[in-house]
Each structure stands twice: as C-alpha cells, then as structure tokens.
mmCIF file of C-alpha atoms in Angstrom:
data_model
loop_
_atom_site.group_PDB
_atom_site.id
_atom_site.type_symbol
_atom_site.label_atom_id
_atom_site.label_comp_id
_atom_site.label_asym_id
_atom_site.label_seq_id
_atom_site.Cartn_x
_atom_site.Cartn_y
_atom_site.Cartn_z
ATOM 1 C CA GLY A 27 0.176 -0.097 0.096
ATOM 2 C CA GLU A 28 0.912 3.638 -0.367
ATOM 3 C CA SER A 29 2.493 5.569 2.739
ATOM 4 C CA VAL A 30 0.611 8.105 4.075
ATOM 5 C CA GLY A 31 1.923 11.495 4.928
ATOM 6 C CA LEU A 32 1.517 15.606 4.634
ATOM 7 C CA HIS A 33 3.664 15.913 1.528
ATOM 8 C CA LEU A 34 2.398 14.743 -1.963
ATOM 9 C CA PRO A 35 4.270 13.693 -4.895
ATOM 10 C CA THR A 36 4.351 16.640 -7.038
ATOM 11 C CA LEU A 37 4.712 17.182 -10.859
ATOM 12 C CA SER A 38 5.454 20.417 -12.150
ATOM 13 C CA VAL A 39 5.142 21.018 -15.753
ATOM 14 C CA GLN A 40 4.932 24.083 -18.367
ATOM 15 C CA GLU A 41 1.899 25.149 -20.016
ATOM 16 C CA GLY A 42 1.210 23.223 -23.234
ATOM 17 C CA ASP A 43 3.200 20.514 -22.169
ATOM 18 C CA ASN A 44 1.658 16.927 -21.818
ATOM 19 C CA SER A 45 1.305 15.457 -18.231
ATOM 20 C CA ILE A 46 1.316 11.772 -17.164
ATOM 21 C CA ILE A 47 -0.026 11.049 -13.533
ATOM 22 C CA ASN A 48 0.861 7.566 -12.169
ATOM 23 C CA CYS A 49 -0.978 5.543 -9.811
ATOM 24 C CA ALA A 50 -0.562 2.166 -8.533
ATOM 25 C CA TYR A 51 -2.901 0.017 -6.992
ATOM 26 C CA SER A 52 -2.512 -3.214 -4.850
ATOM 27 C CA ASN A 53 -6.048 -5.021 -5.053
ATOM 28 C CA SER A 54 -6.081 -7.462 -7.907
ATOM 29 C CA ALA A 55 -9.576 -8.002 -7.499
ATOM 30 C CA SER A 56 -10.111 -4.057 -8.363
ATOM 31 C CA ASP A 57 -11.874 -3.975 -11.486
ATOM 32 C CA TYR A 58 -12.815 -0.307 -11.746
ATOM 33 C CA PHE A 59 -10.821 2.717 -11.529
ATOM 34 C CA ILE A 60 -11.526 6.500 -11.561
ATOM 35 C CA TRP A 61 -9.517 9.683 -11.798
ATOM 36 C CA TYR A 62 -10.561 12.788 -9.689
ATOM 37 C CA LYS A 63 -9.533 16.126 -9.631
ATOM 38 C CA GLN A 64 -9.299 18.440 -6.617
ATOM 39 C CA GLU A 65 -8.552 21.821 -6.730
ATOM 40 C CA SER A 66 -8.050 24.089 -3.538
ATOM 41 C CA GLY A 67 -10.857 24.212 -1.476
ATOM 42 C CA LYS A 68 -13.434 22.275 -3.351
ATOM 43 C CA GLY A 69 -14.474 18.610 -3.168
ATOM 44 C CA PRO A 70 -13.250 16.047 -5.906
ATOM 45 C CA GLN A 71 -14.177 16.151 -9.201
ATOM 46 C CA PHE A 72 -14.899 13.162 -11.378
ATOM 47 C CA ILE A 73 -12.332 13.198 -14.536
ATOM 48 C CA ILE A 74 -12.808 9.721 -16.186
ATOM 49 C CA ASP A 75 -13.262 6.248 -15.405
ATOM 50 C CA ILE A 76 -12.098 3.044 -16.912
ATOM 51 C CA ARG A 77 -13.280 -0.832 -16.281
ATOM 52 C CA SER A 78 -10.730 -3.707 -16.123
ATOM 53 C CA ASN A 79 -11.927 -5.048 -19.587
ATOM 54 C CA MET A 80 -10.338 -1.863 -21.045
ATOM 55 C CA ASP A 81 -6.757 -0.919 -21.136
ATOM 56 C CA LYS A 82 -7.324 2.799 -22.471
ATOM 57 C CA ARG A 83 -10.103 5.054 -22.551
ATOM 58 C CA GLN A 84 -10.158 8.729 -23.853
ATOM 59 C CA GLY A 85 -12.172 11.584 -22.937
ATOM 60 C CA GLN A 86 -11.609 15.381 -23.503
ATOM 61 C CA ARG A 87 -7.907 16.112 -23.318
ATOM 62 C CA VAL A 88 -7.537 13.201 -21.046
ATOM 63 C CA THR A 89 -6.660 9.650 -21.380
ATOM 64 C CA VAL A 90 -6.326 6.910 -19.118
ATOM 65 C CA LEU A 91 -4.091 3.787 -19.087
ATOM 66 C CA LEU A 92 -4.481 0.701 -17.574
ATOM 67 C CA ASN A 93 -2.073 -1.986 -17.025
ATOM 68 C CA LYS A 94 -3.563 -4.678 -14.836
ATOM 69 C CA THR A 95 -0.411 -7.067 -15.248
ATOM 70 C CA VAL A 96 1.596 -4.527 -12.959
ATOM 71 C CA LYS A 97 -1.428 -3.046 -11.240
ATOM 72 C CA HIS A 98 -0.690 0.563 -12.729
ATOM 73 C CA LEU A 99 -2.789 3.165 -13.689
ATOM 74 C CA SER A 100 -1.950 6.646 -15.535
ATOM 75 C CA LEU A 101 -3.863 9.506 -16.345
ATOM 76 C CA GLN A 102 -2.346 11.741 -19.494
ATOM 77 C CA ILE A 103 -3.371 14.983 -19.872
ATOM 78 C CA ALA A 104 -2.677 16.948 -23.225
ATOM 79 C CA ALA A 105 -1.640 20.415 -23.806
ATOM 80 C CA THR A 106 -1.681 21.130 -19.886
ATOM 81 C CA GLN A 107 -3.283 24.463 -18.891
ATOM 82 C CA PRO A 108 -2.557 26.620 -15.628
ATOM 83 C CA GLY A 109 -6.425 25.607 -14.921
ATOM 84 C CA ASP A 110 -5.479 21.843 -14.713
ATOM 85 C CA SER A 111 -3.213 22.824 -11.641
ATOM 86 C CA ALA A 112 -4.663 20.828 -8.584
ATOM 87 C CA VAL A 113 -4.391 17.335 -7.072
ATOM 88 C CA TYR A 114 -5.336 14.573 -8.733
ATOM 89 C CA PHE A 115 -6.093 11.102 -7.269
ATOM 90 C CA CYS A 116 -7.060 7.737 -8.712
ATOM 91 C CA ALA A 117 -9.638 5.601 -6.871
ATOM 92 C CA GLU A 118 -10.408 1.918 -7.293
ATOM 93 C CA GLY A 119 -13.711 -0.382 -6.908
ATOM 94 C CA ALA A 120 -14.000 -3.940 -6.547
ATOM 95 C CA GLY A 121 -16.772 -6.518 -6.653
ATOM 96 C CA GLY A 122 -19.479 -4.386 -7.676
ATOM 97 C CA SER A 123 -19.160 -2.258 -4.815
ATOM 98 C CA TYR A 124 -19.652 1.410 -5.863
ATOM 99 C CA ILE A 125 -17.542 2.924 -3.141
ATOM 100 C CA PRO A 126 -14.152 3.823 -4.514
ATOM 101 C CA THR A 127 -11.042 3.540 -2.542
ATOM 102 C CA PHE A 128 -8.911 6.567 -2.831
ATOM 103 C CA GLY A 129 -5.240 6.622 -3.279
ATOM 104 C CA ARG A 130 -3.098 9.474 -1.830
ATOM 105 C CA GLY A 131 -2.760 11.747 -4.570
ATOM 106 C CA THR A 132 -0.344 13.733 -6.893
ATOM 107 C CA SER A 133 -0.093 17.389 -6.816
ATOM 108 C CA LEU A 134 0.026 18.945 -10.460
ATOM 109 C CA ILE A 135 1.460 22.489 -10.989
ATOM 110 C CA VAL A 136 1.369 24.133 -14.199
ATOM 111 C CA HIS A 137 3.700 27.108 -14.784
ATOM 112 C CA PRO A 138 2.455 29.487 -17.497
ATOM 113 C CA GLU B 3 -25.323 23.485 -13.687
ATOM 114 C CA PRO B 4 -26.683 21.337 -10.845
ATOM 115 C CA GLU B 5 -24.315 20.955 -7.788
ATOM 116 C CA VAL B 6 -23.998 19.536 -4.456
ATOM 117 C CA THR B 7 -24.072 22.178 -1.346
ATOM 118 C CA GLN B 8 -22.710 21.979 1.932
ATOM 119 C CA THR B 9 -23.107 23.927 5.268
ATOM 120 C CA PRO B 10 -21.342 25.341 7.016
ATOM 121 C CA SER B 11 -18.148 25.710 5.336
ATOM 122 C CA HIS B 12 -16.333 25.532 8.606
ATOM 123 C CA GLN B 13 -17.521 24.188 11.778
ATOM 124 C CA VAL B 14 -15.127 24.860 14.835
ATOM 125 C CA THR B 15 -16.360 22.630 17.903
ATOM 126 C CA GLN B 16 -15.417 21.624 21.421
ATOM 127 C CA MET B 17 -14.361 17.999 22.359
ATOM 128 C CA GLY B 18 -17.199 16.142 23.333
ATOM 129 C CA GLN B 19 -20.076 18.264 21.528
ATOM 130 C CA GLU B 20 -22.177 16.979 18.927
ATOM 131 C CA VAL B 21 -22.177 18.594 15.377
ATOM 132 C CA ILE B 22 -24.249 18.269 12.427
ATOM 133 C CA LEU B 23 -23.047 18.732 8.835
ATOM 134 C CA ARG B 24 -25.474 19.305 6.270
ATOM 135 C CA CYS B 25 -25.603 18.725 2.663
ATOM 136 C CA VAL B 26 -28.207 19.341 -0.333
ATOM 137 C CA PRO B 27 -27.573 16.590 -2.675
ATOM 138 C CA ILE B 28 -28.315 17.137 -6.405
ATOM 139 C CA SER B 29 -32.251 17.001 -6.771
ATOM 140 C CA ASN B 30 -32.789 14.083 -8.676
ATOM 141 C CA HIS B 31 -29.844 11.839 -7.340
ATOM 142 C CA LEU B 32 -30.746 8.974 -5.257
ATOM 143 C CA TYR B 33 -27.888 7.611 -3.858
ATOM 144 C CA PHE B 34 -25.911 9.828 -1.125
ATOM 145 C CA TYR B 35 -22.594 9.591 0.574
ATOM 146 C CA TRP B 36 -20.190 10.919 3.372
ATOM 147 C CA TYR B 37 -16.461 10.819 2.933
ATOM 148 C CA ARG B 38 -13.860 12.459 5.149
ATOM 149 C CA GLN B 39 -10.414 13.681 4.455
ATOM 150 C CA ILE B 40 -7.929 14.433 7.227
ATOM 151 C CA LEU B 41 -5.458 17.077 6.076
ATOM 152 C CA GLY B 42 -3.013 15.848 3.671
ATOM 153 C CA GLN B 43 -4.196 12.305 3.784
ATOM 154 C CA LYS B 44 -6.451 10.308 1.446
ATOM 155 C CA VAL B 45 -10.034 10.813 1.200
ATOM 156 C CA GLU B 46 -11.783 8.140 3.041
ATOM 157 C CA PHE B 47 -15.348 6.666 2.842
ATOM 158 C CA LEU B 48 -17.701 6.920 5.644
ATOM 159 C CA VAL B 49 -21.221 5.663 4.706
ATOM 160 C CA SER B 50 -23.490 5.733 1.754
ATOM 161 C CA PHE B 51 -27.298 5.996 1.750
ATOM 162 C CA TYR B 52 -30.179 5.049 -0.234
ATOM 163 C CA ASN B 53 -33.912 4.489 -0.169
ATOM 164 C CA ASN B 54 -33.800 6.288 3.692
ATOM 165 C CA GLU B 55 -31.193 3.664 4.976
ATOM 166 C CA ILE B 56 -27.577 2.996 5.111
ATOM 167 C CA SER B 57 -26.400 0.967 2.116
ATOM 168 C CA GLU B 58 -22.722 0.551 3.080
ATOM 169 C CA LYS B 59 -20.445 1.989 5.684
ATOM 170 C CA SER B 60 -16.838 1.851 6.884
ATOM 171 C CA GLU B 61 -15.202 1.074 10.004
ATOM 172 C CA ILE B 62 -14.705 4.828 10.653
ATOM 173 C CA PHE B 63 -18.518 4.971 10.858
ATOM 174 C CA ASP B 64 -19.011 3.752 14.481
ATOM 175 C CA ASP B 65 -21.868 4.502 16.729
ATOM 176 C CA GLN B 66 -20.739 8.464 17.214
ATOM 177 C CA PHE B 67 -21.828 8.673 13.733
ATOM 178 C CA SER B 68 -25.587 8.820 12.361
ATOM 179 C CA VAL B 69 -26.874 9.960 8.919
ATOM 180 C CA GLU B 70 -30.343 11.102 8.281
ATOM 181 C CA ARG B 71 -32.521 12.568 5.235
ATOM 182 C CA PRO B 72 -34.944 14.612 7.552
ATOM 183 C CA ASP B 73 -36.814 15.999 4.189
ATOM 184 C CA GLY B 74 -36.773 15.892 0.483
ATOM 185 C CA SER B 75 -33.587 17.923 0.130
ATOM 186 C CA ASN B 76 -31.335 17.672 3.107
ATOM 187 C CA PHE B 77 -28.740 14.847 3.886
ATOM 188 C CA THR B 78 -27.065 15.285 7.379
ATOM 189 C CA LEU B 79 -24.196 13.607 9.281
ATOM 190 C CA LYS B 80 -24.305 13.790 12.794
ATOM 191 C CA ILE B 81 -21.162 13.252 15.307
ATOM 192 C CA ARG B 82 -22.556 12.605 18.554
ATOM 193 C CA SER B 83 -19.690 13.398 20.817
ATOM 194 C CA THR B 84 -16.628 14.712 18.715
ATOM 195 C CA LYS B 85 -13.103 13.713 19.347
ATOM 196 C CA LEU B 86 -10.038 15.806 18.170
ATOM 197 C CA GLU B 87 -9.521 13.115 15.671
ATOM 198 C CA ASP B 88 -12.570 13.918 14.018
ATOM 199 C CA SER B 89 -11.066 16.970 12.784
ATOM 200 C CA ALA B 90 -10.947 16.649 9.162
ATOM 201 C CA MET B 91 -12.761 18.027 5.796
ATOM 202 C CA TYR B 92 -16.226 16.055 5.377
ATOM 203 C CA PHE B 93 -17.373 15.604 1.885
ATOM 204 C CA CYS B 94 -20.835 14.785 0.946
ATOM 205 C CA ALA B 95 -21.445 13.509 -2.508
ATOM 206 C CA SER B 96 -24.563 12.200 -4.741
ATOM 207 C CA SER B 97 -24.972 10.040 -7.513
ATOM 208 C CA GLU B 98 -27.841 9.141 -9.910
ATOM 209 C CA ARG B 99 -27.016 5.569 -10.050
ATOM 210 C CA SER B 100 -25.330 2.974 -8.063
ATOM 211 C CA GLY B 101 -22.988 0.213 -8.838
ATOM 212 C CA ARG B 102 -19.922 0.391 -11.032
ATOM 213 C CA ALA B 103 -21.857 3.010 -13.292
ATOM 214 C CA SER B 104 -21.968 5.333 -10.551
ATOM 215 C CA GLY B 105 -18.491 6.571 -11.010
ATOM 216 C CA GLU B 106 -19.696 9.995 -11.238
ATOM 217 C CA GLN B 107 -20.259 10.675 -7.929
ATOM 218 C CA PHE B 108 -20.819 14.574 -7.527
ATOM 219 C CA PHE B 109 -18.911 16.036 -4.614
ATOM 220 C CA GLY B 110 -19.494 18.888 -2.487
ATOM 221 C CA PRO B 111 -17.248 21.503 -1.538
ATOM 222 C CA GLY B 112 -16.836 19.866 1.993
ATOM 223 C CA THR B 113 -17.085 21.335 5.502
ATOM 224 C CA ARG B 114 -13.938 21.823 7.655
ATOM 225 C CA LEU B 115 -14.473 20.514 11.162
ATOM 226 C CA THR B 116 -12.266 21.531 13.786
ATOM 227 C CA VAL B 117 -12.449 19.813 17.168
ATOM 228 C CA LEU B 118 -10.530 21.805 19.700
#
C-alpha cells in the first residue's frame, strides 16, 4: 500500500506540455478505476473512469491507461493548462461495490 | 449546472460536543455519501445511503456517527460526541445511479470540522 504523509508527490510542468500522472494499486480484485481532480478548497471532481476489461479510454484532453499486469494506472493530460493545476488521485472499486477506495494523490503544478 | 452544496463551510467545536453537518444533494439523485479527508491524507469513505437507509458503511463510521435525510432535500451527518481526531474535511456526494456505473459521484465543497 501507499504510505500516508503530509507531502504529496508533485509534478511540475510548463503550460502546453503533456502531463502524465501515475497511480499504483494493490488490490488484484479491483475492476473499476476512476480519476478525480481536486482543486484547492473544493471537493473531488470526476474526470474519467475505466473498467478492467479495457486498457485505454479517452476523454476530452485526457486519456487513462490501465495495465492490470503490473497494477498500474495513468492519467495523461494533453496540452496542460494552468487551470489543470490541482491534486489528482485515482480511486479503485472491486466486486461491484460502488464505493471507491482513494489513493493519496499527486499535486500537478502548471507553470504559465 | 446542478451542484451539491454543504453547510457550514467551517465548523469549530469543542471536544465532546455534537455537530451536524448538512448537505443538499443534486435534486434527482438517489444515492448519497459521506467521505472525510484528514489534512494531507486520502479521502476516506464513511457511509452510503439509499432509500432512507444506510447501504454501506466503513469501519470509521462507528456508533458516534449517524446520517439522516430529514426531508426531501437535506442529507445530514451527525457526530454525537466529537473527538480531536474527528477534525477533517467532510465531503458529501450524490449520484444518480449505483454500482459500477456510478463513477460520477458529484462532490460538495466540503465542511472543514475543527475539534478543539
């Protein structure tokens, strides 16, 4: 499992670059994965989800990749904008439960 | 665009006091949730609620916690006797559906609870 602490992993990028945020999960039974964005002072906001029968799913400017072999999930953001600056975390669900288990999060900082 | 609202935005209370956190879910949603996030830590599930009863709850949701939908619009979380470790941001969420199709849970802005 992930360690818990006060300092989040941070990814700093320049505006216009592509960003890749990674997430490792440990539950082999997880079959549903979600990426959330949390801006300062706000609640989590759904970005995109993927089921375990897929390995890639695309949304608007975002792509989620799932590698079940190594239990790894990534979120790719194309042409990152300052408004993308936020904490991003993945969540997983298993066994039909609609209750996501959240990861710790990565802070994305986009420099203009 | 419809949104989940929560009040108050910040609640300060003394240890041992009761607090009620309030949420107004999106009007056509049927499934309601409470989560908490201790500063710097993961978002943790507390409880889900459907059809006027608890559907699922975590180990955190002990006898000190209760939820209620007192009318057609509000969804409340009560902590009977607050402890210092209850200090956290509490998020309410709602969704239209349940199951794996409910990835789109809509979260409120949160209530920051500070227990002194």
